[in-house]
Short mmCIF file of C-alpha atoms and ligand atoms in Angstrom, two decimals:
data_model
loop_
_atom_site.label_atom_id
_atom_site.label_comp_id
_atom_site.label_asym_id
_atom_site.label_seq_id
_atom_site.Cartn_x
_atom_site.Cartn_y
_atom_site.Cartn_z
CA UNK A 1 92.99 114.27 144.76
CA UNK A 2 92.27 117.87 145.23
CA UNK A 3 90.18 119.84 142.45
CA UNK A 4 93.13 121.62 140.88
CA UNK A 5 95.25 118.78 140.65
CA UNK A 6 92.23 117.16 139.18
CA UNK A 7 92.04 120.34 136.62
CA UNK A 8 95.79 119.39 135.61
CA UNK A 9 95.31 116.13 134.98
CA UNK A 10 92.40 117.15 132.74
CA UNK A 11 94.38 119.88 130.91
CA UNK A 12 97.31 116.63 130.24
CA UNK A 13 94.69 114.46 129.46
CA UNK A 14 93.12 117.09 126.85
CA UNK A 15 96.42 117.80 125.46
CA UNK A 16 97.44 114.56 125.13
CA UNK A 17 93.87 113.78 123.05
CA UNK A 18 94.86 117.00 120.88
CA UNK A 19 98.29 114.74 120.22
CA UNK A 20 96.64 112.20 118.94
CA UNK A 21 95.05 114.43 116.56
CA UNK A 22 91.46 114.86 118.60
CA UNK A 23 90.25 118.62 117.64
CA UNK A 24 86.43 117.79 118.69
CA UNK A 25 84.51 116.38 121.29
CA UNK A 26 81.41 114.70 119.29
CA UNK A 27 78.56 113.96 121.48
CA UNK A 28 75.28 112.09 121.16
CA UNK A 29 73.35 115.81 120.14
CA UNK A 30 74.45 117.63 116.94
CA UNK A 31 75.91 121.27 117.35
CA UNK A 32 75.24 123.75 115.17
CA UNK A 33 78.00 125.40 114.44
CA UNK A 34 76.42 127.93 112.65
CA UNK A 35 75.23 129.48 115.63
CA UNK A 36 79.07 130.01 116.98
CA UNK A 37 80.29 132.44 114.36
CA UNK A 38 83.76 132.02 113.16
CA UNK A 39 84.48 129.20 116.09
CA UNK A 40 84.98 126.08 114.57
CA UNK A 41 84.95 122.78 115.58
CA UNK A 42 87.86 121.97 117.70
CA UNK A 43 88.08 125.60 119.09
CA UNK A 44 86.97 124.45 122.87
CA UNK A 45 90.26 122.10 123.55
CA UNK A 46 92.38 124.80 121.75
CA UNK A 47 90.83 127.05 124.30
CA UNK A 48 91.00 125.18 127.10
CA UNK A 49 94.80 124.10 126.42
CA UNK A 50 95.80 128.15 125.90
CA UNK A 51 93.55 129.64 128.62
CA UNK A 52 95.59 127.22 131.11
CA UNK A 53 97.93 128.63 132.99
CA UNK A 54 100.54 125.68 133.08
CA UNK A 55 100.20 125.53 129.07
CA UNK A 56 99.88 129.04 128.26
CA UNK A 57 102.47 129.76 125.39
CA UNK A 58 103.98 126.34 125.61
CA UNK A 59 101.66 123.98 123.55
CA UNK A 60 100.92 124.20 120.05
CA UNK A 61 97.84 121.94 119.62
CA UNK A 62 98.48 119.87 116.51
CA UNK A 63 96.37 120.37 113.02
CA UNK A 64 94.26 117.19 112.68
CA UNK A 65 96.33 115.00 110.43
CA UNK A 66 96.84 111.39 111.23
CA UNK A 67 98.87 111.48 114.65
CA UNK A 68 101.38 108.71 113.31
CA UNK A 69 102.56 111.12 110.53
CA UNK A 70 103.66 113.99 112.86
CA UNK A 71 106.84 114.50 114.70
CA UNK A 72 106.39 114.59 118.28
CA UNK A 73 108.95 116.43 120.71
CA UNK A 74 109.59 115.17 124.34
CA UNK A 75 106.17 115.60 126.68
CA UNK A 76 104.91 114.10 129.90
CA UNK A 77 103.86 110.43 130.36
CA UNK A 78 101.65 108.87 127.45
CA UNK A 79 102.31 111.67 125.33
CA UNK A 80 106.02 110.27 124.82
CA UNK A 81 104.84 107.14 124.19
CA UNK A 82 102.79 108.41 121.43
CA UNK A 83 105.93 110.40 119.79
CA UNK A 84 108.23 107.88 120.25
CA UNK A 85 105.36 105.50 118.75
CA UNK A 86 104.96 107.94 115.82
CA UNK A 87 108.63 108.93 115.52
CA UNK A 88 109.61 104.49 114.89
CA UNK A 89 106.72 104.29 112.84
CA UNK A 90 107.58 106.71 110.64
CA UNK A 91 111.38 105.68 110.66
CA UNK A 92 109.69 102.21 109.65
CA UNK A 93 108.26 103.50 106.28
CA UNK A 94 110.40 105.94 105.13
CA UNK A 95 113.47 106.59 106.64
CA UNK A 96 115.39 106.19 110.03
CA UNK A 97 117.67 102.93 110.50
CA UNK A 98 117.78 101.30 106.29
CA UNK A 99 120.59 99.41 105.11
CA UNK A 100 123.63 100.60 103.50
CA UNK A 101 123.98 99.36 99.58
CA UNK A 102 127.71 97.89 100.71
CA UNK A 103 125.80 95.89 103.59
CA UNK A 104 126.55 92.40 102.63
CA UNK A 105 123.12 91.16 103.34
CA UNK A 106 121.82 93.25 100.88
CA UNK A 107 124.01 92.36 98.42
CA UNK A 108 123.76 88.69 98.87
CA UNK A 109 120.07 89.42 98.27
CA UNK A 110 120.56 91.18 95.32
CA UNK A 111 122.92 88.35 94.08
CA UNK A 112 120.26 85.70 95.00
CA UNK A 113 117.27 87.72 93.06
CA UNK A 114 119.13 88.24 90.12
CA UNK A 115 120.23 84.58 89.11
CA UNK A 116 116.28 83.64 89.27
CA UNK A 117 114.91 83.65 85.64
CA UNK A 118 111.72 82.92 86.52
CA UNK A 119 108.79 83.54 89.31
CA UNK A 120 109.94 79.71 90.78
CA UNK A 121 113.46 80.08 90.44
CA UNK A 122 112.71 83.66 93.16
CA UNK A 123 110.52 81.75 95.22
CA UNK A 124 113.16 79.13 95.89
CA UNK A 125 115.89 81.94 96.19
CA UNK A 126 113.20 83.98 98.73
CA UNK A 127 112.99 80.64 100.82
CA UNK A 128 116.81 80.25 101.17
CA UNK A 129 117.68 83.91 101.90
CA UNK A 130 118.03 84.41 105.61
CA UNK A 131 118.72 88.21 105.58
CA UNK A 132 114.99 89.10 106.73
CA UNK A 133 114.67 89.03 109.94
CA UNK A 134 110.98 88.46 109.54
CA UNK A 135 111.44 84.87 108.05
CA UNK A 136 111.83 84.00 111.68
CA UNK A 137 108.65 84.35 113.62
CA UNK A 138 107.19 83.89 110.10
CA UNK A 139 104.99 80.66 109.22
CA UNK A 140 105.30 80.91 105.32
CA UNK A 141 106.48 82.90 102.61
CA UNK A 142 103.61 84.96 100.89
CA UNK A 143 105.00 85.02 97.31
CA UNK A 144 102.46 86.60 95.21
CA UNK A 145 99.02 85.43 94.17
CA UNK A 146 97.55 86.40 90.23
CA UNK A 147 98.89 86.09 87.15
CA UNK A 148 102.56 85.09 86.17
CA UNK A 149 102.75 88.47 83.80
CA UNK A 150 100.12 91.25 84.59
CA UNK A 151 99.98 95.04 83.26
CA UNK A 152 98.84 95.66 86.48
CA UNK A 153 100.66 94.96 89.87
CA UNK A 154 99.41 95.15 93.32
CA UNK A 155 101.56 96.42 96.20
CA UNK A 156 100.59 96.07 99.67
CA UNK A 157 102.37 96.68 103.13
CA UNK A 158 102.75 92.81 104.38
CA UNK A 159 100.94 89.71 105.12
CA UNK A 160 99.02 89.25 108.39
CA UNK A 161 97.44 86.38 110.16
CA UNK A 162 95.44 84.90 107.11
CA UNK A 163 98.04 85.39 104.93
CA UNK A 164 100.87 83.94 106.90
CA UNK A 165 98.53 80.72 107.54
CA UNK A 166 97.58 80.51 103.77
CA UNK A 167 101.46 81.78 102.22
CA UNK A 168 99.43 84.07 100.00
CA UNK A 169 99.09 87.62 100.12
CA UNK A 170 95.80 88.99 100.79
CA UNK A 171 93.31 86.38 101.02
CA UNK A 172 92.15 87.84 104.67
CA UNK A 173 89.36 90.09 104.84
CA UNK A 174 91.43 92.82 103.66
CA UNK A 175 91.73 90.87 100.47
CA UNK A 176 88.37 90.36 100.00
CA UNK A 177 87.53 93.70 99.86
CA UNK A 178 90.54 94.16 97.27
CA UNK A 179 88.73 91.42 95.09
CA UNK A 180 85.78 93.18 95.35
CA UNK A 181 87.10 97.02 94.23
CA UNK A 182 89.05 95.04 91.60
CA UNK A 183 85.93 93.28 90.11
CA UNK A 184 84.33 97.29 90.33
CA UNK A 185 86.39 97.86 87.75
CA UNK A 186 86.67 94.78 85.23
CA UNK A 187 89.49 92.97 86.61
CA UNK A 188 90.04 89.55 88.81
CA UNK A 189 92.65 87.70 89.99
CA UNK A 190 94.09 86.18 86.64
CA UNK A 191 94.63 89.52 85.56
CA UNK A 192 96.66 91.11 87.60
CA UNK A 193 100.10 90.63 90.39
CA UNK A 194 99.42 90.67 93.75
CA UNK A 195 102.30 90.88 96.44
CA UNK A 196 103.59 92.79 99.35
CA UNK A 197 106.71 94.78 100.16
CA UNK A 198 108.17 92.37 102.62
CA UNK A 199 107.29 88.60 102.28
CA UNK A 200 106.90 87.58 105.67
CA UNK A 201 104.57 88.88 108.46
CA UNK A 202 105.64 91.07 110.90
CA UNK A 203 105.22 89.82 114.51
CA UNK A 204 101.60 91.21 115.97
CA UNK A 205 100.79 93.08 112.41
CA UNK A 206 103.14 96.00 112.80
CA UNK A 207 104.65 98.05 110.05
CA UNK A 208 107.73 96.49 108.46
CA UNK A 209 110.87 98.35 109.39
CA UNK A 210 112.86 100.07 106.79
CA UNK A 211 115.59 97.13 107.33
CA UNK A 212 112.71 94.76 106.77
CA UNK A 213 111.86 96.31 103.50
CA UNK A 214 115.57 97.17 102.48
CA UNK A 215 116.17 93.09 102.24
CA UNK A 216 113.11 92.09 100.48
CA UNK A 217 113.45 95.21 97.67
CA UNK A 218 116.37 92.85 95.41
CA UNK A 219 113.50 90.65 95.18
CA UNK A 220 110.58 92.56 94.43
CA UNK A 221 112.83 94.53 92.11
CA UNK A 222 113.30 91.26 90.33
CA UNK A 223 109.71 89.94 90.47
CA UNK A 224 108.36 93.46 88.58
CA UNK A 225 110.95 92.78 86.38
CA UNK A 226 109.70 88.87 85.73
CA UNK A 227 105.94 89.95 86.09
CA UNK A 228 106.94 92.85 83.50
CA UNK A 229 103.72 95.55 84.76
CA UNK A 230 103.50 98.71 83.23
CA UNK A 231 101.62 100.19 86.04
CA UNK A 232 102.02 99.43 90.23
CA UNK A 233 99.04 99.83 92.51
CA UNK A 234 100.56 100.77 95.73
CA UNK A 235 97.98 100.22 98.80
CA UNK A 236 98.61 102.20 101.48
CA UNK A 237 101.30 104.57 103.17
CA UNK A 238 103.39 102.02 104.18
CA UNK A 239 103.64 100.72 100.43
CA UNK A 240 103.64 103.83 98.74
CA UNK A 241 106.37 105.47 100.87
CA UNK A 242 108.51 102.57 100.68
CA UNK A 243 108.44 102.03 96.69
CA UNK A 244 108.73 105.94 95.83
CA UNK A 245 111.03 106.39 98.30
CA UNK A 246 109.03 109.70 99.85
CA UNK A 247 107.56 111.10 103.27
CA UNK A 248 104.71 111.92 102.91
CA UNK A 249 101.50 110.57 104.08
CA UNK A 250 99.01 108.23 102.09
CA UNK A 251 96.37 111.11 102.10
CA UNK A 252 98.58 113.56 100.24
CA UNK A 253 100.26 110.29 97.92
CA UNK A 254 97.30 109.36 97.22
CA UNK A 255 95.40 109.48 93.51
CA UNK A 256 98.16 111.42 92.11
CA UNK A 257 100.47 109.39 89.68
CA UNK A 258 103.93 109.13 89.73
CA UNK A 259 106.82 107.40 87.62
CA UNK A 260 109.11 105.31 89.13
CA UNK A 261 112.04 102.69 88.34
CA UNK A 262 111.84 99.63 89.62
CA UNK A 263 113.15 96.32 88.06
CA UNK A 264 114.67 97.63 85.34
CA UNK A 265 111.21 99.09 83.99
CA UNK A 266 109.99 102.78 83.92
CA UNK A 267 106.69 102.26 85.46
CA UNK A 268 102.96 104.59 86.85
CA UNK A 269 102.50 104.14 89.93
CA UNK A 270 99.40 104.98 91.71
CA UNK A 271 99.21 104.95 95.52
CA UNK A 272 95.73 104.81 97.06
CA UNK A 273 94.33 103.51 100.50
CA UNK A 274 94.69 99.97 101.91
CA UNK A 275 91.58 98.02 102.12
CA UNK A 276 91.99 97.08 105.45
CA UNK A 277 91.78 101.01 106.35
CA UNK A 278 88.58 100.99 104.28
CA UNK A 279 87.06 98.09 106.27
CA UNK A 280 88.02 100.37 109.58
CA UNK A 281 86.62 103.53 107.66
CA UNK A 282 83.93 103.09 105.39
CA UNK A 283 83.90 106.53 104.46
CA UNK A 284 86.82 106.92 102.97
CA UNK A 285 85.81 104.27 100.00
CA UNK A 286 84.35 107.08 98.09
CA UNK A 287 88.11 108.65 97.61
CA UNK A 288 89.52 105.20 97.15
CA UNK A 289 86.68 104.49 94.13
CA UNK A 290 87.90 108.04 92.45
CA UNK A 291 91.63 106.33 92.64
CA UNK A 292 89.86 103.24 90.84
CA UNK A 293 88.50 104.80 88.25
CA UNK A 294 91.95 106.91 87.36
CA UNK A 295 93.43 103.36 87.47
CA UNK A 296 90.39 102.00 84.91
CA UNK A 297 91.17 104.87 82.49
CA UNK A 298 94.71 104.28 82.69
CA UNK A 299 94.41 101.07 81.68
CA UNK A 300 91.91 101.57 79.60
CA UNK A 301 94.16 103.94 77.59
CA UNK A 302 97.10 103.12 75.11
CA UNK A 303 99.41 100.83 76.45
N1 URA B 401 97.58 93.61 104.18
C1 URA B 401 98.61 93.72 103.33
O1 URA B 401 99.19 94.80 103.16
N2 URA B 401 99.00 92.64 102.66
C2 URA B 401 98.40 91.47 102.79
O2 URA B 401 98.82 90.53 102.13
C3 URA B 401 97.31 91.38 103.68
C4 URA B 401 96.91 92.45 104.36
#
């Protein structure tokens, strides 16, 4: 491989980084960027990618938000991957391929969820629907876990591995870590709802599609209706986007109340980060305890 070709591969290899949403290269010695004037971390692969001569004017290097919440357009090799990675991802929480309101699966569903007048009467109804594809690779149904009623319930993206052995929603180490930020703040399990947008888990962990969601919502409309919250928790994008109904990403959802109608009920919702993207990033806690406490003085406050 000669040099230059080896400089190419370099310049994909740095673009492709800068796709992902890499604007630094950290190494073992601190810089001090003070010393660089108005340069700025990030600044070298920008360089780099315009100074070459097969980029030149034809990349924009990305700002560093999450790389899954960006639209990608057609590149070489991995690069595609990535968009089209991003692009069904994204589809998955918030828009892309849902399911008409006419579709008769959805209707059965709704049909189903409405007769049950109680939390046992859904379960049973959630255990003979076959409109989720989900249900299939599935073990068990992860229902809810808490309290029957609860002014407070808990929204999270879907079950995984401990849950789908179990049939409860998180009671992994993801759910540990949600017992523990709920205990931070007064509550435990008895006191509040937990569940999940979709009741089954997804095959290998990945984000429920927006057909996925589309059939469970009948029910979880009807459970929020049953459990009769006045505020919703929602952990993480995939949660949040798929109960508001919105776009955007966790980090700009996040801490900021909104209203929303679900079940029949006017409720506040709060979105704030999943606990399993704590465990991967400890340093984001500190934002996630600042969503706590605006959920302690909430409930705290008049009901
Ligand atoms: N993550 C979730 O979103 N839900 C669970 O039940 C477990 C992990």
């Amino acid at each position: 491989m000669s040099i230059e070709t080896n400089q190419e591969d370099l310049v994909e290899l740095l673009a492709f980084y800068a796709e992902l949403g890499v604007d630094c290269a950290v190494s073992e010695e601190a810089i001090d960027w003070l010393q660089h004037g108005h340069a700025a971390p990030g600044d070298p692969i920008r360089q780099v990618l315009n100074s070459s001569p097969n980029r030149r004017g034809q990349l924009s290097v990305p700002s560093p938000t999450p790389a899954r919440e960006k639209t990608g357009q057609r590149r070489a090799g991995g690069v595609d991957a990535m968009a089209a990675l991003r692009s069904q991802r994204h589809a998955s929480a918030s828009g892309g391929v849902g399911r008409s309101p006419s579709d008769p699966g959805l209707l059965a569903a709704g049909r189903l969820a409405a007769r049950a007048k109680n939390l046992e009467e859904l379960l049973s109804a959630l255990q003979s629907f076959e409109g989720c594809a989900l249900r299939a690779t599935a073990k068990n149904t992860c229902f809810y876990r808490g309290a029957k009623t609860a002014r407070l319930m808990i929204i999270g993206e879907a079950p995984g591995r401990d849950e789908d052995l179990a049939g409860l929603p998180f009671v992994g180490r993801a759910g540990h870590l949600l017992n523990r930020m709920l205990a931070a703040i007064g509550l435990n399990e008895e006191m509040v709802h937990i569940t999940n947008v979709v009741y089954w888990r997804p095959p290998g962990n990945r984000t429920p599609t927006l057909q996925e969601t589309s059939s469970c919502r009948p029910f979880l409309e009807r459970q929020i209706a049953l459990v009769e919250p006045e505020v919703v928790l929602l952990l993480g994008g995939a949660a949040a986007k798929n109960v508001l109904e919105v776009s955007d990403g966790i980090m700009r959802l996040r801490g900021k109340w909104k209203q929303v109608s679900l079940g029949g009920r006017t409720l506040r919702a709060l979105p704030t980060l999943h606990p399993a993207y704590l465990l991967r990033t400890p340093a984001a806690k500190r934002l996630a305890w600042r969503d706590l406490l605006s959920l302690q003085r909430t409930l705290r406050g008049p009901s």
